[in-house]
C-alpha angles and dihedrals in degrees: 000000000000111000112216135200124197128216111202135028104221135115094281092058089052089055091046091055091047091052093045090063088075094050119096118233093015117137122180106216112158145012134201128207131163092240128054092221093056094042093052094044093050092046092051093047093053100033094247114165102209131038132183142190093189120071095200092052092049092050094046097052115089091235107105139045096191140015135209112214117205101156124125112299095252091063097050098090100047094041094047092049091051091058097037090056087060092051092253115146116240130213104185128190120245131300090047092213145343094270145352093270090061092046089053090052092050093048092048091051092049091052093047092054100037090240129142117246118185133171110231099229096147100191096071091062097048116114093241092053088057089050089052092052092048097046103032090099089065093075092056128229109002113236108167139012126192111191123177137186111170118156123164106233119228086216090063089073089060089046092055088050090056102264115119108204125189093272091067099034118105090204087075095045092247138143138107097300095050097040102037108004089068089065087060098040105041099056090046090053089051090050101039109014127225117349121233094224139018128206120180141181129179147178108238122207126214091252090067102256132099119260093193141349152163129237121192114201110198120205130179096269103011147025135226117213111199119192122186137167143173092190100057141029133238131203095183117112124229112262131202112194122203133176091254101035150335133251124203127202114204096214122003091213094055111025088204095148130028120186121192116200116191128198091239090063098258120135132194125191125195118191120188114227112228096223090138133022116276093247091058093084097056092045091048091050091050094048092044092056091050092048092048091058129204094058125091104178136063113238089216105038090034129170089252094054091048092048093049093047091049090048091052091051092046089053092048093048091051091054095050096039097247108155128174128200086242089065091063098053 
Protein backbone atom coordinates (compact mmCIF):
# COMPACT_ATOMS: atom_id res chain seq x y z
CA UNK A 1 0.00 0.00 0.00
CA UNK A 2 1.37 3.43 -1.00
CA UNK A 3 0.54 6.05 1.63
CA UNK A 4 -0.20 9.44 0.04
CA UNK A 5 -0.22 12.97 1.28
CA UNK A 6 -1.90 15.86 -0.51
CA UNK A 7 -0.75 19.48 -0.74
CA UNK A 8 -3.64 21.79 -1.52
CA UNK A 9 -7.38 21.70 -0.87
CA UNK A 10 -8.88 22.97 -4.11
CA UNK A 11 -11.10 21.47 -6.81
CA UNK A 12 -8.23 19.61 -8.46
CA UNK A 13 -7.43 17.74 -5.24
CA UNK A 14 -11.08 16.71 -5.02
CA UNK A 15 -10.78 15.24 -8.52
CA UNK A 16 -7.50 13.59 -7.59
CA UNK A 17 -9.10 11.86 -4.61
CA UNK A 18 -12.04 10.74 -6.73
CA UNK A 19 -9.70 9.24 -9.34
CA UNK A 20 -7.47 7.60 -6.72
CA UNK A 21 -10.38 5.45 -5.54
CA UNK A 22 -9.93 3.36 -8.69
CA UNK A 23 -6.17 2.87 -8.17
CA UNK A 24 -4.95 -0.29 -6.46
CA UNK A 25 -2.65 0.07 -3.43
CA UNK A 26 -3.45 3.76 -2.97
CA UNK A 27 -4.01 4.95 0.58
CA UNK A 28 -4.84 8.57 1.38
CA UNK A 29 -3.11 9.36 4.66
CA UNK A 30 -2.52 13.11 5.11
CA UNK A 31 -3.37 16.58 3.83
CA UNK A 32 -1.68 19.98 4.11
CA UNK A 33 -3.32 23.38 4.00
CA UNK A 34 -2.06 26.80 5.06
CA UNK A 35 -4.89 27.20 7.57
CA UNK A 36 -5.89 24.81 10.34
CA UNK A 37 -9.57 25.37 9.66
CA UNK A 38 -9.26 24.39 6.01
CA UNK A 39 -6.96 21.44 6.71
CA UNK A 40 -9.30 19.98 9.35
CA UNK A 41 -12.41 20.53 7.25
CA UNK A 42 -10.86 18.90 4.16
CA UNK A 43 -9.59 15.96 6.23
CA UNK A 44 -13.01 15.40 7.74
CA UNK A 45 -14.77 15.64 4.38
CA UNK A 46 -12.52 13.02 2.78
CA UNK A 47 -11.87 10.80 5.78
CA UNK A 48 -8.18 11.66 5.94
CA UNK A 49 -6.52 10.67 9.22
CA UNK A 50 -3.74 13.26 9.49
CA UNK A 51 -3.69 16.95 8.62
CA UNK A 52 -0.91 19.55 8.71
CA UNK A 53 -0.31 23.28 8.38
CA UNK A 54 3.49 22.87 8.31
CA UNK A 55 5.18 21.35 5.24
CA UNK A 56 8.39 20.42 7.09
CA UNK A 57 6.46 18.63 9.81
CA UNK A 58 4.44 16.68 7.27
CA UNK A 59 7.58 15.61 5.43
CA UNK A 60 9.42 14.65 8.63
CA UNK A 61 6.70 12.39 10.03
CA UNK A 62 6.93 8.76 8.93
CA UNK A 63 3.37 8.84 7.62
CA UNK A 64 3.58 9.02 3.83
CA UNK A 65 5.48 7.36 0.99
CA UNK A 66 4.38 9.83 -1.71
CA UNK A 67 2.81 13.24 -2.06
CA UNK A 68 0.62 14.93 -4.64
CA UNK A 69 1.35 18.67 -4.94
CA UNK A 70 -1.46 20.89 -6.22
CA UNK A 71 -0.45 24.22 -4.73
CA UNK A 72 0.08 27.43 -6.77
CA UNK A 73 2.86 27.05 -9.36
CA UNK A 74 5.34 29.25 -7.50
CA UNK A 75 5.37 26.83 -4.53
CA UNK A 76 5.98 23.64 -6.51
CA UNK A 77 9.78 23.71 -6.44
CA UNK A 78 10.36 24.41 -2.74
CA UNK A 79 7.61 22.04 -1.59
CA UNK A 80 8.73 19.21 -3.88
CA UNK A 81 12.34 19.53 -2.75
CA UNK A 82 11.27 19.38 0.91
CA UNK A 83 9.65 15.98 0.34
CA UNK A 84 12.24 14.64 -2.10
CA UNK A 85 14.97 15.31 0.46
CA UNK A 86 13.12 12.92 2.77
CA UNK A 87 12.98 10.25 0.07
CA UNK A 88 9.25 10.85 -0.48
CA UNK A 89 8.04 10.41 -4.06
CA UNK A 90 6.46 13.48 -5.66
CA UNK A 91 3.65 13.74 -8.19
CA UNK A 92 3.48 17.46 -8.97
CA UNK A 93 0.81 19.29 -10.92
CA UNK A 94 1.68 20.93 -14.20
CA UNK A 95 3.60 23.07 -14.83
CA UNK A 96 6.24 21.31 -12.76
CA UNK A 97 7.82 24.61 -11.70
CA UNK A 98 8.06 28.33 -12.49
CA UNK A 99 11.03 27.94 -14.83
CA UNK A 100 13.64 25.50 -16.14
CA UNK A 101 16.14 26.34 -13.39
CA UNK A 102 13.67 25.16 -10.76
CA UNK A 103 12.90 22.00 -12.73
CA UNK A 104 16.62 21.24 -12.87
CA UNK A 105 16.86 21.65 -9.08
CA UNK A 106 13.89 19.34 -8.54
CA UNK A 107 15.26 16.66 -10.87
CA UNK A 108 18.69 16.80 -9.25
CA UNK A 109 17.16 16.42 -5.79
CA UNK A 110 15.03 13.47 -6.92
CA UNK A 111 18.09 11.70 -8.32
CA UNK A 112 20.16 12.38 -5.19
CA UNK A 113 17.50 10.82 -2.96
CA UNK A 114 16.34 7.93 -5.18
CA UNK A 115 12.84 9.36 -5.22
CA UNK A 116 10.34 9.45 -8.06
CA UNK A 117 9.42 12.88 -9.42
CA UNK A 118 6.73 13.10 -12.09
CA UNK A 119 4.90 16.00 -13.70
CA UNK A 120 1.14 15.45 -13.55
CA UNK A 121 0.26 16.16 -17.17
CA UNK A 122 -2.62 13.70 -17.40
CA UNK A 123 -3.17 13.72 -21.16
CA UNK A 124 0.00 11.83 -22.06
CA UNK A 125 -1.21 8.78 -20.12
CA UNK A 126 -4.72 8.68 -21.60
CA UNK A 127 -5.53 5.65 -23.77
CA UNK A 128 -6.19 7.78 -26.84
CA UNK A 129 -2.81 9.48 -26.53
CA UNK A 130 -1.24 6.04 -26.71
CA UNK A 131 -3.36 5.31 -29.79
CA UNK A 132 -2.12 8.56 -31.34
CA UNK A 133 1.53 7.65 -30.72
CA UNK A 134 1.07 4.19 -32.19
CA UNK A 135 -0.83 5.26 -35.31
CA UNK A 136 0.64 8.69 -36.06
CA UNK A 137 2.93 7.16 -38.68
CA UNK A 138 -0.13 6.21 -40.73
CA UNK A 139 -0.70 9.82 -41.86
CA UNK A 140 2.81 10.06 -43.29
CA UNK A 141 5.39 12.79 -42.75
CA UNK A 142 3.98 15.39 -40.37
CA UNK A 143 3.99 18.90 -41.83
CA UNK A 144 1.79 21.09 -39.62
CA UNK A 145 0.09 20.94 -36.23
CA UNK A 146 -2.53 23.36 -34.93
CA UNK A 147 -3.16 22.79 -31.23
CA UNK A 148 -5.53 24.90 -29.18
CA UNK A 149 -6.51 25.20 -25.52
CA UNK A 150 -8.65 28.29 -24.96
CA UNK A 151 -10.96 28.30 -21.94
CA UNK A 152 -12.55 31.45 -20.60
CA UNK A 153 -11.71 31.58 -16.90
CA UNK A 154 -14.50 32.27 -14.43
CA UNK A 155 -11.89 34.19 -12.46
CA UNK A 156 -11.53 36.62 -15.33
CA UNK A 157 -14.92 38.08 -14.44
CA UNK A 158 -13.55 38.96 -11.01
CA UNK A 159 -10.44 40.36 -12.66
CA UNK A 160 -12.51 42.69 -14.83
CA UNK A 161 -14.32 43.81 -11.67
CA UNK A 162 -10.99 44.77 -10.09
CA UNK A 163 -10.16 41.65 -8.06
CA UNK A 164 -6.92 39.89 -9.05
CA UNK A 165 -7.22 36.25 -7.99
CA UNK A 166 -4.36 33.73 -8.07
CA UNK A 167 -5.05 32.72 -11.68
CA UNK A 168 -4.02 36.18 -12.90
CA UNK A 169 -1.32 36.96 -10.35
CA UNK A 170 2.34 36.76 -11.45
CA UNK A 171 3.43 36.17 -7.83
CA UNK A 172 2.09 32.64 -8.22
CA UNK A 173 3.70 32.08 -11.65
CA UNK A 174 0.32 31.96 -13.36
CA UNK A 175 -1.25 33.08 -16.62
CA UNK A 176 -2.48 31.51 -19.84
CA UNK A 177 0.83 29.98 -20.92
CA UNK A 178 1.52 28.29 -17.60
CA UNK A 179 -2.03 27.15 -16.89
CA UNK A 180 -3.27 26.18 -20.38
CA UNK A 181 -0.37 26.53 -22.81
CA UNK A 182 1.35 23.61 -21.11
CA UNK A 183 -1.51 21.35 -22.31
CA UNK A 184 -0.53 22.30 -25.87
CA UNK A 185 3.23 22.21 -25.46
CA UNK A 186 3.89 19.14 -23.29
CA UNK A 187 2.15 16.52 -25.46
CA UNK A 188 3.85 17.91 -28.56
CA UNK A 189 7.24 17.58 -26.84
CA UNK A 190 6.42 13.96 -26.00
CA UNK A 191 5.46 13.33 -29.64
CA UNK A 192 8.12 15.33 -31.47
CA UNK A 193 10.91 16.21 -29.03
CA UNK A 194 12.62 19.57 -28.64
CA UNK A 195 11.91 22.21 -31.31
CA UNK A 196 14.73 23.96 -33.13
CA UNK A 197 13.17 27.40 -32.84
CA UNK A 198 10.49 29.16 -30.79
CA UNK A 199 8.43 32.20 -31.76
CA UNK A 200 5.88 33.60 -29.33
CA UNK A 201 3.31 36.36 -29.04
CA UNK A 202 0.96 37.15 -26.19
CA UNK A 203 -1.70 39.46 -24.84
CA UNK A 204 -0.46 40.86 -21.54
CA UNK A 205 -2.85 41.97 -18.81
CA UNK A 206 -2.29 44.87 -16.42
CA UNK A 207 -1.69 42.45 -13.56
CA UNK A 208 1.51 41.27 -15.25
CA UNK A 209 0.45 37.90 -16.67
CA UNK A 210 -0.63 36.84 -20.14
CA UNK A 211 -4.33 36.44 -20.86
CA UNK A 212 -3.70 34.62 -24.13
CA UNK A 213 -0.91 33.79 -26.51
CA UNK A 214 0.55 31.77 -29.37
CA UNK A 215 3.74 29.72 -29.43
CA UNK A 216 5.14 28.42 -32.72
CA UNK A 217 7.49 25.47 -32.31
CA UNK A 218 9.60 25.02 -35.45
CA UNK A 219 11.03 21.61 -36.27
CA UNK A 220 13.15 20.48 -39.21
CA UNK A 221 10.25 19.46 -41.47
CA UNK A 222 7.22 20.83 -39.66
CA UNK A 223 5.84 23.40 -37.24
CA UNK A 224 3.49 23.29 -34.28
CA UNK A 225 1.25 26.32 -33.70
CA UNK A 226 -0.05 26.37 -30.11
CA UNK A 227 -2.85 28.79 -29.22
CA UNK A 228 -4.07 29.23 -25.65
CA UNK A 229 -6.25 31.66 -23.74
CA UNK A 230 -7.90 32.25 -20.38
CA UNK A 231 -9.93 35.18 -21.71
CA UNK A 232 -11.75 33.49 -24.60
CA UNK A 233 -13.09 30.09 -25.67
CA UNK A 234 -12.43 27.88 -28.66
CA UNK A 235 -14.50 25.14 -30.26
CA UNK A 236 -11.88 24.21 -32.85
CA UNK A 237 -10.24 20.78 -32.46
CA UNK A 238 -6.51 20.20 -32.54
CA UNK A 239 -5.30 19.03 -35.94
CA UNK A 240 -2.16 17.16 -36.98
CA UNK A 241 -1.58 17.28 -40.73
CA UNK A 242 0.52 14.66 -42.51
CA UNK A 243 1.32 14.05 -46.16
CA UNK A 244 -1.01 11.03 -46.27
CA UNK A 245 -3.75 12.13 -43.91
CA UNK A 246 -4.89 14.26 -40.99
CA UNK A 247 -5.87 13.44 -37.42
CA UNK A 248 -8.10 15.63 -35.26
CA UNK A 249 -8.29 15.64 -31.45
CA UNK A 250 -11.57 16.93 -30.07
CA UNK A 251 -10.08 18.55 -26.93
CA UNK A 252 -6.35 18.60 -26.24
CA UNK A 253 -6.95 18.35 -22.49
CA UNK A 254 -9.08 15.20 -22.76
CA UNK A 255 -8.23 13.24 -25.94
CA UNK A 256 -11.70 11.67 -25.77
CA UNK A 257 -12.08 11.35 -29.56
CA UNK A 258 -9.43 10.93 -32.26
CA UNK A 259 -10.45 10.99 -35.92
CA UNK A 260 -8.03 9.92 -38.65
CA UNK A 261 -8.83 11.16 -42.17
CA UNK A 262 -6.83 9.58 -45.00
CA UNK A 263 -6.35 10.88 -48.53
CA UNK A 264 -7.86 7.70 -49.96
CA UNK A 265 -11.17 8.54 -48.28
CA UNK A 266 -10.86 6.16 -45.35
CA UNK A 267 -11.68 7.36 -41.86
CA UNK A 268 -11.00 5.89 -38.41
CA UNK A 269 -12.51 7.12 -35.15
CA UNK A 270 -11.25 6.24 -31.66
CA UNK A 271 -13.43 7.20 -28.72
CA UNK A 272 -12.15 6.81 -25.17
CA UNK A 273 -14.60 5.14 -22.82
CA UNK A 274 -14.93 7.04 -19.56
CA UNK A 275 -14.89 3.99 -17.28
CA UNK A 276 -12.60 5.79 -14.85
CA UNK A 277 -11.84 9.48 -14.18
CA UNK A 278 -9.22 11.06 -16.46
CA UNK A 279 -6.74 11.50 -13.61
CA UNK A 280 -6.76 7.77 -12.90
CA UNK A 281 -4.18 7.07 -15.59
CA UNK A 282 -1.48 9.42 -14.28
CA UNK A 283 -1.98 8.24 -10.69
CA UNK A 284 -1.85 4.60 -11.76
CA UNK A 285 1.38 5.21 -13.70
CA UNK A 286 2.94 6.92 -10.69
CA UNK A 287 1.92 4.17 -8.25
CA UNK A 288 3.01 1.42 -10.66
CA UNK A 289 6.52 2.86 -10.93
CA UNK A 290 6.83 3.05 -7.14
CA UNK A 291 5.60 -0.53 -6.71
CA UNK A 292 7.99 -1.80 -9.36
CA UNK A 293 10.94 -0.44 -7.40
CA UNK A 294 14.37 0.54 -8.62
CA UNK A 295 13.07 3.14 -11.09
CA UNK A 296 12.57 6.80 -10.31
CA UNK A 297 11.38 8.30 -13.58
CA UNK A 298 8.37 7.88 -15.85
CA UNK A 299 9.32 6.86 -19.40
CA UNK A 300 6.45 9.06 -20.70
CA UNK A 301 6.44 12.13 -18.45
CA UNK A 302 10.19 11.92 -18.19
CA UNK A 303 12.62 14.43 -16.71
CA UNK A 304 13.74 15.26 -20.22
CA UNK A 305 10.22 16.03 -21.41
CA UNK A 306 9.59 18.25 -18.38
CA UNK A 307 12.87 20.08 -18.89
CA UNK A 308 12.20 20.66 -22.61
CA UNK A 309 8.66 21.88 -21.98
CA UNK A 310 9.87 24.25 -19.29
CA UNK A 311 12.62 25.51 -21.61
CA UNK A 312 10.06 26.17 -24.36
CA UNK A 313 7.86 28.14 -21.95
CA UNK A 314 10.83 30.10 -20.59
CA UNK A 315 11.76 31.05 -24.16
CA UNK A 316 8.18 32.08 -24.94
CA UNK A 317 7.90 34.14 -21.74
CA UNK A 318 11.11 35.96 -22.55
CA UNK A 319 9.75 36.94 -25.96
CA UNK A 320 6.46 38.32 -24.62
CA UNK A 321 7.96 39.96 -21.52
CA UNK A 322 6.30 37.67 -18.96
CA UNK A 323 8.47 37.68 -15.83
CA UNK A 324 7.73 36.03 -12.48
CA UNK A 325 9.25 36.85 -9.08
CA UNK A 326 10.59 33.27 -9.13
CA UNK A 327 12.78 34.19 -12.11
CA UNK A 328 14.68 36.74 -10.03
CA UNK A 329 15.67 34.45 -7.15
